Coordinates of C-alpha atoms and ligand atoms in Angstrom, one line a residue:
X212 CA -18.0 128.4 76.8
X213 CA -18.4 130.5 73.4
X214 CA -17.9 128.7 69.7
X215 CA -16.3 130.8 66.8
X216 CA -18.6 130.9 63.6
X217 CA -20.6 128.3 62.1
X218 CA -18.1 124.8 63.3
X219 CA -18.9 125.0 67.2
X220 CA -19.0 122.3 69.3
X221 CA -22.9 122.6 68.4
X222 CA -22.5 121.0 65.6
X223 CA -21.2 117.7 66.7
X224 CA -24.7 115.8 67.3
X225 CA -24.2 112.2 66.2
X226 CA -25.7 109.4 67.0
X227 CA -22.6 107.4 66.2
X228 CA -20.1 107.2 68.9
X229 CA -17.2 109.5 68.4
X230 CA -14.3 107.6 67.5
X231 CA -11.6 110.5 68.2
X232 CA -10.9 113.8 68.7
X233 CA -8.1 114.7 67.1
X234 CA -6.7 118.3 69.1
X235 CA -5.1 120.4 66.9
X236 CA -2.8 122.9 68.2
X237 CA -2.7 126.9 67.8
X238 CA 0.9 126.7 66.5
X239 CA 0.3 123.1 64.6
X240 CA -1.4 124.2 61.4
X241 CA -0.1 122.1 58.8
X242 CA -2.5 120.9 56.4
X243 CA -1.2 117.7 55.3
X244 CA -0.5 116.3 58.8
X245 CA -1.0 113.0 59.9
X246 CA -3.9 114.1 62.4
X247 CA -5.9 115.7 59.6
X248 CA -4.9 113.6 56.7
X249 CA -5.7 110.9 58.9
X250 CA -9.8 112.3 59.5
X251 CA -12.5 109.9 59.2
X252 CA -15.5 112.2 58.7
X253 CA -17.8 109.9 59.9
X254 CA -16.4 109.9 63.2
X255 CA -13.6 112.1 64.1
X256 CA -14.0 115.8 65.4
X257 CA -11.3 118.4 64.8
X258 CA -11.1 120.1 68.4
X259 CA -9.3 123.4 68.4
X260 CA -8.9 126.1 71.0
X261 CA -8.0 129.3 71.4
X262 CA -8.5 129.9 75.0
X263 CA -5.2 131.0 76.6
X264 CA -3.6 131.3 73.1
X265 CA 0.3 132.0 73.4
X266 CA -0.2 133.1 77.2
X267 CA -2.4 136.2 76.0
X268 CA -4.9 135.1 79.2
X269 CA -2.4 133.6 81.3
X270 CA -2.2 136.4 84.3
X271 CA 1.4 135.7 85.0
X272 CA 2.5 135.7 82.1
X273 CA 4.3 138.5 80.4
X274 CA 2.0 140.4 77.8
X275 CA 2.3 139.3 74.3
X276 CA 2.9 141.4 71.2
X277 CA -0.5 141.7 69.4
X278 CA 0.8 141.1 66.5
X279 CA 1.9 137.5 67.8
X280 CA -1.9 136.9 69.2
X281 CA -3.2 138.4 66.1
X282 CA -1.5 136.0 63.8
X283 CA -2.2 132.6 66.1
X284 CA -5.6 133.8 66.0
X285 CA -6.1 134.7 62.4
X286 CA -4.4 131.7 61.1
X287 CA -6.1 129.4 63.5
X288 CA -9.5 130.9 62.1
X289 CA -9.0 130.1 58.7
X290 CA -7.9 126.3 59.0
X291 CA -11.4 126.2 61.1
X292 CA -13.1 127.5 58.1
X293 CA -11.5 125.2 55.6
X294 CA -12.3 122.6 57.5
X295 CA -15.9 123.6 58.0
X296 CA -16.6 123.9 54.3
X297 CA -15.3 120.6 54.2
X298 CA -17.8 119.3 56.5
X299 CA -15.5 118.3 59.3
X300 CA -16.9 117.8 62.6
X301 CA -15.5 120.9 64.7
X302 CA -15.1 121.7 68.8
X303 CA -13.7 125.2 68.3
X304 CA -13.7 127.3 71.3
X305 CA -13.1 130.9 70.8
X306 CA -11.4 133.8 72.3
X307 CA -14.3 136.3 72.4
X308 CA -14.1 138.2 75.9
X309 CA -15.8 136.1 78.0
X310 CA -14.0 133.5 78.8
X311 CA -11.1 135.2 80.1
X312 CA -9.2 133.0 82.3
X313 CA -10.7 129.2 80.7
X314 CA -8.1 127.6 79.8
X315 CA -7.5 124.4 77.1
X316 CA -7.6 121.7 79.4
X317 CA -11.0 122.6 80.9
X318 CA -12.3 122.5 77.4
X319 CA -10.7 119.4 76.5
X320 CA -11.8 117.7 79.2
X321 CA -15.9 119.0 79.1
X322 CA -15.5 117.6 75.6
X323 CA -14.2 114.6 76.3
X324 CA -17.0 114.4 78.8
X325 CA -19.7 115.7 76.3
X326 CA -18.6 113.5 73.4
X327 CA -17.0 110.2 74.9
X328 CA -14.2 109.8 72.4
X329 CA -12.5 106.3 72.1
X330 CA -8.7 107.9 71.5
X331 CA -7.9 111.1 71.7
X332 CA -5.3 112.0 69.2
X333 CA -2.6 114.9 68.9
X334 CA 0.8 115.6 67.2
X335 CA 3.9 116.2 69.5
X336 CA 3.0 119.8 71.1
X337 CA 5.9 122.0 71.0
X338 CA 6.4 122.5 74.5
X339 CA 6.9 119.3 77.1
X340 CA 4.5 121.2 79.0
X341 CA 1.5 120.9 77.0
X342 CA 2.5 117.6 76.4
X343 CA 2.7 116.3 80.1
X344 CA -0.7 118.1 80.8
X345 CA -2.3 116.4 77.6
X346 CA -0.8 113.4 79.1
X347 CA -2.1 113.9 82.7
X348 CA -5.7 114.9 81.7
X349 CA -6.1 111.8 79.5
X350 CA -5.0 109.4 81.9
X351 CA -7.2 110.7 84.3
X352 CA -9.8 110.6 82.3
X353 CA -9.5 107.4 81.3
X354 CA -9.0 108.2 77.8
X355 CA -6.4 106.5 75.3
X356 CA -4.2 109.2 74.3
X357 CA -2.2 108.7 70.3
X358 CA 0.8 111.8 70.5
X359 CA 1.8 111.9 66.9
X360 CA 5.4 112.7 65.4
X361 CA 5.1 116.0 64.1
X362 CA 5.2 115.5 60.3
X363 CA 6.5 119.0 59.5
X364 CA 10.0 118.7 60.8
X365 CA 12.4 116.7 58.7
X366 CA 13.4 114.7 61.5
X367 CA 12.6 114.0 65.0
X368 CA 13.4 113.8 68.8
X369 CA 14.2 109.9 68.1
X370 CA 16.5 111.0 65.0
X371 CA 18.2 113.8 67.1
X372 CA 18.5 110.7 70.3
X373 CA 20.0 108.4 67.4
X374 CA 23.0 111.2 66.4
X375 CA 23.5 111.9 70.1
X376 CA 24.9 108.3 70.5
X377 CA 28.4 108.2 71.4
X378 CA 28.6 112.1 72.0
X379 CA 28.7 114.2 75.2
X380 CA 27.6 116.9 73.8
X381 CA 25.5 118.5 70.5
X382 CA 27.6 119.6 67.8
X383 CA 25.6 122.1 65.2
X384 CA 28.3 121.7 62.5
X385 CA 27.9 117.7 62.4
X386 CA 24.2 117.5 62.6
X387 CA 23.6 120.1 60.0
X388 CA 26.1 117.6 57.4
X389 CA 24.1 114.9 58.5
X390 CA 21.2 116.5 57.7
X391 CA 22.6 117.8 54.0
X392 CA 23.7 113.3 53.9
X393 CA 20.3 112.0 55.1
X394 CA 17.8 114.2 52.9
X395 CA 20.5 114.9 49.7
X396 CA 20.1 118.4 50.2
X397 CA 23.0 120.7 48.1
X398 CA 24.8 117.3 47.9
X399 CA 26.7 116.1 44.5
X400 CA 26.2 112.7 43.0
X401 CA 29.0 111.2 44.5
X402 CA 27.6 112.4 48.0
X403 CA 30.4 115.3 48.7
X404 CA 28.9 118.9 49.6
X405 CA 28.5 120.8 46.6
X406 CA 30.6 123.6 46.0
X407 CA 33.6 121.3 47.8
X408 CA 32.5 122.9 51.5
X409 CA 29.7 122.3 53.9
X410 CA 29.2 125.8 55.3
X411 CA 29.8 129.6 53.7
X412 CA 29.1 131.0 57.0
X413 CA 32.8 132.8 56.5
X414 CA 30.9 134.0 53.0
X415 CA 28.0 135.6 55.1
X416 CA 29.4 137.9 57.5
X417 CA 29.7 141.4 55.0
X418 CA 28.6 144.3 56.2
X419 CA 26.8 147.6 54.1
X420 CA 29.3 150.0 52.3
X421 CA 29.4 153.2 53.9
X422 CA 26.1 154.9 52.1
X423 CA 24.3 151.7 53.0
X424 CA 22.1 148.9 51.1
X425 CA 20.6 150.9 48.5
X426 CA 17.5 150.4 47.2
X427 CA 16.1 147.0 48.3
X428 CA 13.0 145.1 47.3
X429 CA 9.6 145.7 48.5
X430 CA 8.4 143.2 51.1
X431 CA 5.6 141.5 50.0
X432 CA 2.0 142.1 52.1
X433 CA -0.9 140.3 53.0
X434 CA -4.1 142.0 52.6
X435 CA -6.6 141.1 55.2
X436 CA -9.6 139.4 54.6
X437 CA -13.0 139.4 56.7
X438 CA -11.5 136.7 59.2
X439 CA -8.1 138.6 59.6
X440 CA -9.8 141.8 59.9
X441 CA -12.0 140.2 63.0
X442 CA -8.6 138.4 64.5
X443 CA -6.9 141.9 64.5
X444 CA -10.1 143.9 66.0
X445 CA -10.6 141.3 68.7
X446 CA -6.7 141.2 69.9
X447 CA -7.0 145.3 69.9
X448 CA -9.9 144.9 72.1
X449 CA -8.8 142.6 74.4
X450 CA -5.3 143.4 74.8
X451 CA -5.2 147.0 74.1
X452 CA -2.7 147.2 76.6
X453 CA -0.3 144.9 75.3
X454 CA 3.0 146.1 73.5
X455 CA 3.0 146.3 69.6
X456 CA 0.7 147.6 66.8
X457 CA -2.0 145.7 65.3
X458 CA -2.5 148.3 62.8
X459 CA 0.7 147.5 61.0
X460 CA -0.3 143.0 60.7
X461 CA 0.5 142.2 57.0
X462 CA 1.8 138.5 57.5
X463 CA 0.4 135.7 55.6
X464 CA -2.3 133.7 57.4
X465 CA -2.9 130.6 55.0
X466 CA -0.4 127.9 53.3
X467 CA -1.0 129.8 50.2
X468 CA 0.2 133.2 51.2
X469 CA 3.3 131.9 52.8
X470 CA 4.2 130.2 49.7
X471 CA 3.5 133.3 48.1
X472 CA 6.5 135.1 50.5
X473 CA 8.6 132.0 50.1
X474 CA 8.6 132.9 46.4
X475 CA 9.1 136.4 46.6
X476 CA 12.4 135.9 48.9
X477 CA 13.7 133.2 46.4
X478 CA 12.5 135.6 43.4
X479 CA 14.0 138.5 44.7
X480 CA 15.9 138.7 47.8
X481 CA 17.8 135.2 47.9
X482 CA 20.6 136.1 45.6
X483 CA 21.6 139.1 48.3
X484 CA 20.8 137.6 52.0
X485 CA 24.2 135.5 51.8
X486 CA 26.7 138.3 51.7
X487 CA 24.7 140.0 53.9
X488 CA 22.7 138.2 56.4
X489 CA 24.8 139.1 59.5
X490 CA 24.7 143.0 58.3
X491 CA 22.4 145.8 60.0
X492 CA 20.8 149.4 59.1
X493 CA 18.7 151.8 60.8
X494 CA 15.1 151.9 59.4
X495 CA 15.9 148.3 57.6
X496 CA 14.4 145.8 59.5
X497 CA 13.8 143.0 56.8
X498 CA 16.9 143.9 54.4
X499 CA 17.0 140.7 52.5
X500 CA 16.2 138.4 55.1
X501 CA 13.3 136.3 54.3
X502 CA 10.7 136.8 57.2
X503 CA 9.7 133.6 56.8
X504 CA 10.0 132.1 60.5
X505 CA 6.3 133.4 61.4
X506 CA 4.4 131.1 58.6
X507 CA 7.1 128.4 59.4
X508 CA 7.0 128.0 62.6
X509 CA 2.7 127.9 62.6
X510 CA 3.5 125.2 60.1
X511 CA 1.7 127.1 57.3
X512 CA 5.1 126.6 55.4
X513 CA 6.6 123.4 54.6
X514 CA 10.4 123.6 55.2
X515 CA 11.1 121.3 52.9
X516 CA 9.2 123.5 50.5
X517 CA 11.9 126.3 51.0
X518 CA 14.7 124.3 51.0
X519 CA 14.0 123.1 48.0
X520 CA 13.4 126.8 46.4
X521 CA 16.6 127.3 47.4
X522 CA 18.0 124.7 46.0
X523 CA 16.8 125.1 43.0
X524 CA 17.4 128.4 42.6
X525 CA 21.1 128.1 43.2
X526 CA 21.0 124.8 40.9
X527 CA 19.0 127.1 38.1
X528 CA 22.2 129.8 38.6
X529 CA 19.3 132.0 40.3
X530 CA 21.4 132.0 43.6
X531 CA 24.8 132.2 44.7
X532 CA 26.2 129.3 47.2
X533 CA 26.2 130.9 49.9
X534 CA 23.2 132.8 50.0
X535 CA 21.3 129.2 49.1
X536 CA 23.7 127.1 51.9
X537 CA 23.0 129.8 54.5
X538 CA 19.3 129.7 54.2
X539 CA 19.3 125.8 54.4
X540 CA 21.7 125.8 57.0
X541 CA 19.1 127.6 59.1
X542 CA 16.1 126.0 58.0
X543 CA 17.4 121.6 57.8
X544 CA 20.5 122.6 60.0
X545 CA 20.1 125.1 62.8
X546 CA 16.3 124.7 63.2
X547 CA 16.1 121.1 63.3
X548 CA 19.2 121.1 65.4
X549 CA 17.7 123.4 68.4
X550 CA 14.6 121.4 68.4
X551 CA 16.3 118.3 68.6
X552 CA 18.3 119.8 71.4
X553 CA 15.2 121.3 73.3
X554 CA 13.5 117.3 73.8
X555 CA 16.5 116.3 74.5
X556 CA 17.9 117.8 77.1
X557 CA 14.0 119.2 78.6
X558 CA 13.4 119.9 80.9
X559 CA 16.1 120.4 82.9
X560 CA 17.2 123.1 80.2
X561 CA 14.6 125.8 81.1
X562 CA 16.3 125.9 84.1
X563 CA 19.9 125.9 83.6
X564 CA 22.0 129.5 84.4
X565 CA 25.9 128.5 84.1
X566 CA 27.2 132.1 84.4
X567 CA 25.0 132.7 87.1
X568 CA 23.0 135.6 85.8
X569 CA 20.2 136.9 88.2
X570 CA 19.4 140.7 86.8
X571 CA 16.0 141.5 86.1
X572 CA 15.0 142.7 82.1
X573 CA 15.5 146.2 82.1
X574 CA 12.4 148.0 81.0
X575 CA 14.0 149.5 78.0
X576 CA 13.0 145.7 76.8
X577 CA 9.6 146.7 76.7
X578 CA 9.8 150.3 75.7
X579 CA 12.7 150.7 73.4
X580 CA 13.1 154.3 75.5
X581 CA 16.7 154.5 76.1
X582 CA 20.1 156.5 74.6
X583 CA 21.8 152.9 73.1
X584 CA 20.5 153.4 69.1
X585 CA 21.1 149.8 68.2
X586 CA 18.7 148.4 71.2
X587 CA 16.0 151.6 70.3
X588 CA 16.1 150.3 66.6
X589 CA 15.7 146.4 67.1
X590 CA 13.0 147.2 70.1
X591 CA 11.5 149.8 68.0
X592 CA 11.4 147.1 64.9
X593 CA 9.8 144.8 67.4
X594 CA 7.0 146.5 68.3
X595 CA 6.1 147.5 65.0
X596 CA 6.7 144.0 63.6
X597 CA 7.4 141.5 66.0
X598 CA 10.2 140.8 64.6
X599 CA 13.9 141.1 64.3
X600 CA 16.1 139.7 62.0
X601 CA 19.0 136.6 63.2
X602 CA 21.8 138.9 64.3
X603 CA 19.7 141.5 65.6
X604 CA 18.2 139.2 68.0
X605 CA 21.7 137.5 68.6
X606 CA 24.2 140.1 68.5
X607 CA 22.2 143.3 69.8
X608 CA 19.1 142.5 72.2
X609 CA 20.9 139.3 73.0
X610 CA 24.1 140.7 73.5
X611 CA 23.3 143.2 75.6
X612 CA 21.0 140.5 78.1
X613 CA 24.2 138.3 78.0
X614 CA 26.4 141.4 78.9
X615 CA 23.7 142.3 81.6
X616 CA 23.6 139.0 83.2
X617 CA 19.8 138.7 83.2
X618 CA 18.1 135.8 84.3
X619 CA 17.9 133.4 81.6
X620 CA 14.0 132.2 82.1
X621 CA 13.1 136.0 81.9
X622 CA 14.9 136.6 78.9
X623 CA 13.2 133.6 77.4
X624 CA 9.7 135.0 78.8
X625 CA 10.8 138.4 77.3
X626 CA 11.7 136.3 73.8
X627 CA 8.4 134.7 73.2
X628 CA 6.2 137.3 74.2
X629 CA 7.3 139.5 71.5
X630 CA 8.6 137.6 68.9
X631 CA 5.6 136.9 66.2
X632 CA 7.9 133.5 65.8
X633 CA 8.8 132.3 69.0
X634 CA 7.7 129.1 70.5
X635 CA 8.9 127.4 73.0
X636 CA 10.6 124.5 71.7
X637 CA 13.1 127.0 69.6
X638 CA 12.9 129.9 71.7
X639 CA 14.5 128.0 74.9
X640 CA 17.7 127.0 73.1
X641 CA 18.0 130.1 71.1
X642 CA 18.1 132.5 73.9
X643 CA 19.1 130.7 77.1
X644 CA 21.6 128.2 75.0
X645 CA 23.1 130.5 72.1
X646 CA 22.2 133.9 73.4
X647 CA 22.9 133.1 76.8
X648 CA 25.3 130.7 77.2
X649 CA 23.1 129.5 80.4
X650 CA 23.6 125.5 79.5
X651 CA 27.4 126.2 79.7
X652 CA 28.3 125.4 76.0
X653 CA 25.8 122.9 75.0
X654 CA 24.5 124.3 71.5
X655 CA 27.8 127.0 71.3
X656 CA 31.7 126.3 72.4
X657 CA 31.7 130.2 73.3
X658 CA 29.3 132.6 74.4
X659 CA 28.6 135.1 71.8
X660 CA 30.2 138.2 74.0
X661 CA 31.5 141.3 71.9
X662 CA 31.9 144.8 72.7
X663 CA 30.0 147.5 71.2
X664 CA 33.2 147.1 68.0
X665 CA 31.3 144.7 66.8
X666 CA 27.8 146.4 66.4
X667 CA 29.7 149.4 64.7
X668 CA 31.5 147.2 61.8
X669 CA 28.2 145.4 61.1
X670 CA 25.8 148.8 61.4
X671 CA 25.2 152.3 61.3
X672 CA 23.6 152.2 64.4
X673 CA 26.5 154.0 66.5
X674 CA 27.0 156.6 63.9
X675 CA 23.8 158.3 65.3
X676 CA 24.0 157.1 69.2
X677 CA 25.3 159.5 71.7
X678 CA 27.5 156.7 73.1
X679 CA 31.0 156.0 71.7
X680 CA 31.2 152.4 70.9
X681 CA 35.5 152.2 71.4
X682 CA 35.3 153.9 75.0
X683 CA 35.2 151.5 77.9
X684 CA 35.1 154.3 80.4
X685 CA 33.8 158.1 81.1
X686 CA 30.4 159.6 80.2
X687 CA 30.6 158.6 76.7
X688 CA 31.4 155.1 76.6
X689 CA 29.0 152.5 75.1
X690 CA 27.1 150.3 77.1
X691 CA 28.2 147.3 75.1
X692 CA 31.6 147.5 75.5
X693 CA 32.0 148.4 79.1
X694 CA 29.6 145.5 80.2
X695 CA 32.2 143.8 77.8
X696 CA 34.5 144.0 79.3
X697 CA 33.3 143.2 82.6
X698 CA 31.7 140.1 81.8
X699 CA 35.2 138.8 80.9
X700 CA 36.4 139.9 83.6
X701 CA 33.5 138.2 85.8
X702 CA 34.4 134.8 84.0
X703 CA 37.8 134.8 83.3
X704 CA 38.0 131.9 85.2
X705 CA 35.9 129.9 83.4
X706 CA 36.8 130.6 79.9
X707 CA 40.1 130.4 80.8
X708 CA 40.6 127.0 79.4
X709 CA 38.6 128.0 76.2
X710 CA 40.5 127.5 72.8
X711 CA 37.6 129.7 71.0
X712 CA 38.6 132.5 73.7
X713 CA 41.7 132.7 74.4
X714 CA 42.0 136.0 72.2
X715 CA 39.5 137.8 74.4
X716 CA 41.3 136.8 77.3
X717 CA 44.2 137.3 76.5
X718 CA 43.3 141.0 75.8
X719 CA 41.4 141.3 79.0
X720 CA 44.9 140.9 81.0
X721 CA 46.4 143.5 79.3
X722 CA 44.4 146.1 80.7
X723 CA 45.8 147.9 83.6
X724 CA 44.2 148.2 87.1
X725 CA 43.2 151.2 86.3
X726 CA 41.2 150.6 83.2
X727 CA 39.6 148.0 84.7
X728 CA 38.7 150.3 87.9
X729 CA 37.5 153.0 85.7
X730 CA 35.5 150.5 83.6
X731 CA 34.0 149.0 86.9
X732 CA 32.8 152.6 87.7
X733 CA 31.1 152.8 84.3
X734 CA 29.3 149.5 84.9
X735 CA 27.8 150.8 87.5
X736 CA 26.6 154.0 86.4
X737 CA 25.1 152.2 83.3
X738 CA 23.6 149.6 86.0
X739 CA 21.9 152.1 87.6
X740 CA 20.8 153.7 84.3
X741 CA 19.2 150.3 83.2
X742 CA 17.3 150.1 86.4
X743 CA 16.5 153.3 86.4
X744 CA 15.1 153.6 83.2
X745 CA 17.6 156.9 81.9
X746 CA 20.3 154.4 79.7
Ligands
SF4_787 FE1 24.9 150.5 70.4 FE2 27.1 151.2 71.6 FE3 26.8 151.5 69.0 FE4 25.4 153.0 70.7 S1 27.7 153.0 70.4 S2 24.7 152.0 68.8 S3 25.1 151.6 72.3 S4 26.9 149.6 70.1

């Protein structure tokens, strides 16, 4: 098995027994955790490996966005060589071509037969299944096994247990103000919300004026360095088949760089992304949104960091309200709140599908080759990126898989293979809980189902499709809006009894026989479209 650079496992000769490895994760690269602020030098190695990183070797597994690979390996890289010019002890096994098909535990476990640790330690993995194999391959190797909280989050799986007392269900709204309560985030002195309300989400919701955003500020970029060039080479060489563009990586690899985008945002895009965080233009992918997931979710960014930017930036006048609430509503609310979800309710949740959706992905998924402008646009920003922006993800390529029915799991699979941010414990509830609706109203009341209407008052998109997004029917009608109305129509039934949708319902029985035969025919035509690759 092939080492990366000058901290291979060749460099652990001791004549001291190894006290611990301590396994640090591809998507676990925060600095100041326990694991490596815990090190002893004299007898701890730093074991990291990039065999089978993000699924990029794993046969089955749908190919990854370059991009994503390109960023895990990168940023993985340059931890290694911080830690070697520190004079850590490293087991780093490298991607490099040969080893296609080696996998994690089979390093892990010739280590821990090579070096004969006393513990082996590790902070929560992100996905129960890297957890329950870490688990399994210790015990039967007869190693003692330390899993770590995960220092990064503000709180944990045993926090999220401790709010779920009493309650049949997760309830975003009250965890996020317990949140705000526990960590005095936007709170006054005498402990009410500032502003007198907990959520502007009502404040958020503005679309572009007609001519559209005007000019908006530069996104910040990352040059590459030696290490980043070699991440991005190797992915192209590897995976040359894969979808996205490596040519186009400009995201911050190191704590320092992601600070330096955190600042940039609060600096110069904060002030805007409140009014208009749900809007959408062609060609815009970033707007003022604050791109920060990537760095976050590799733990190169402290979230605490950011929401305290935010903060003070509305504090300092920087900021309006909303724009600083909606950003730490999505950082110490809704991302705290779909992890805690995801241990809880694992891992029965990767397998739940209420409304029973069984369609495959439609390749258009993949390609972004099809008529619908809004889907072309995000898949188009997505291979160029890896990324797409909250409601973009939610309200177009989620929309449309809801509308669909597609299988849950493969929407998921879809989700984290090219999302440059996506991991499993907050890619599983965001697309098969909120997106989906597949755990039947755990983390929303209501699916998120709208017609085409919707894409039209919050974009440009359908003023340059050839679809129209207020038919239903006939040649022209967008895709959105008959699958619309369909889907009601398929679970009537079961929202039927839904406060949140009684509107939609209600408007469903209006239509006529007729309209609902016509829009049936459409649905199929634009089934057989989607399969058929000409939609
Ligand atoms: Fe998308 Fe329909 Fe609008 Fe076309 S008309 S951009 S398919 S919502």
């Amino acid at each position: 098995m092939n080492a990366y650079g000058d901290g291979d496992s060749g460099r652990v000769h001791r004549t001291n027994r190894v006290e611990a490895i301590r396994v640090v994760w591809p998507d676990d690269l925060n600095r100041r955790s326990s694991l490596l602020e815990g090190l002893d030098r004299q007898s701890d190695v730093v074991w990291m490996c990039e065999l089978g990183v993000e699924q990029a070797l794993r046969p089955a597994g749908p190919p990854v966005h370059k991009q994503r690979v390109a960023l895990v390996l990168a940023s993985m890289r340059h931890l290694h060589r911080e830690l070697a010019e520190s004079a850590v002890a490293l087991c780093y096994h490298a991607m490099d071509g040969t080893n296609g098909g080696a996998s994690w535990q089979e390093a892990l476990e010739a280590d821990i037969a090579r070096l004969l640790p006393r513990r082996v330690l590790a902070t929560k993995p992100g996905d129960i299944r890297v957890e329950e194999e870490l688990r399994s391959l210790c015990s039967r190797l007869s190693v003692q096994l330390e899993v770590q909280p995960d220092a990064h989050f503000f709180s944990g799986p045993e926090d999220f247990a401790a709010f779920m007392e009493g309650r049949t269900s997760p309830f975003m709204e009250a965890f996020y103000r317990r949140q705000r309560r526990g960590f005095g985030v936007l709170m006054t002195e005498s402990g009410k919300p500032v502003g007198g309300s907990w959520n502007y989400d009502k404040a958020n919701r503005r679309a572009f004026p007609r001519e559209g955003p005007g000019e908006l500020p530069p996104q910040p970029s990352f040059p590459r360095d030696r290490i980043t060039a070699e991440a991005i080479a190797l992915t192209e060489r590897l995976f040359s088949d894969h979808p996205g563009d490596g040519a186009s990586f400009d995201l911050p690899v190191i704590p320092e760089q992601a600070r330096e985008g955190l600042q940039d945002f609060v600096e110069r895009r904060l002030h805007r992304f409140g009014d208009v965080q749900d809007a959408m233009w062609t060609g815009e992918p970033f707007l003022y949104h604050s791109r920060l997931s990537g760095p976050l979710n590799l733990k190169l960014l402290d979230p605490r960091e950011a929401v305290s930017a935010a903060e003070t930036a509305y504090r300092d006048g920087a900021a309006p309200l909303n724009a600083a609430e909606g950003f730490v509503r999505q950082l110490l609310g809704w991302r705290e709140f779909v992890r805690g979800v995801y241990f809880h309710y694992m891992p029965d949740y990767a397998r739940a599908n209420a409304l029973g959706a069984w369609e495959g992905l439609p390749w258009l998924y993949w390609s972004g080759e099809t008529g619908m402008r809004c889907l072309r646009e995000v898949v188009a920003g997505l291979r160029h990126h890896g990324y797409a922006h909250h409601i973009q993800r939610l309200m177009v390529a989620g929309l449309f898989a809801l509308l669909y029915g597609v299988e849950p799991s493969e929407f998921n699979a879809w989700h984290l293979a090219m999302y440059i941010d996506a991991y499993d414990w907050v890619s599983v509830p965001n697309t098969m809980g909120m997106t989906l609706h597949a755990d039947g109203g755990l983390v929303g009341t209501k699916p998120y189902c709208a017609s085409g209407k919707y894409i039209a008052r919050m974009s440009n998109y359908c003023r340059h499709c050839r679809f129209d997004s207020q038919q239903s029917s006939g040649e022209e009608a967008c895709p959105f809006t008959t699958l619309y109305w369909s889907f009601l129509s398929r679970h009537a039934e079961r929202f039927s009894n839904n406060r949140r949708m009684q509107f939609q319902i209600k408007n469903l029985r209006r239509k006529s026989d007729e309209a609902m035969r016509a829009i049936r025919e459409r649905e199929n035509e634009v089934r057989r479209r989607a399969q058929t690759g000409t939609l």
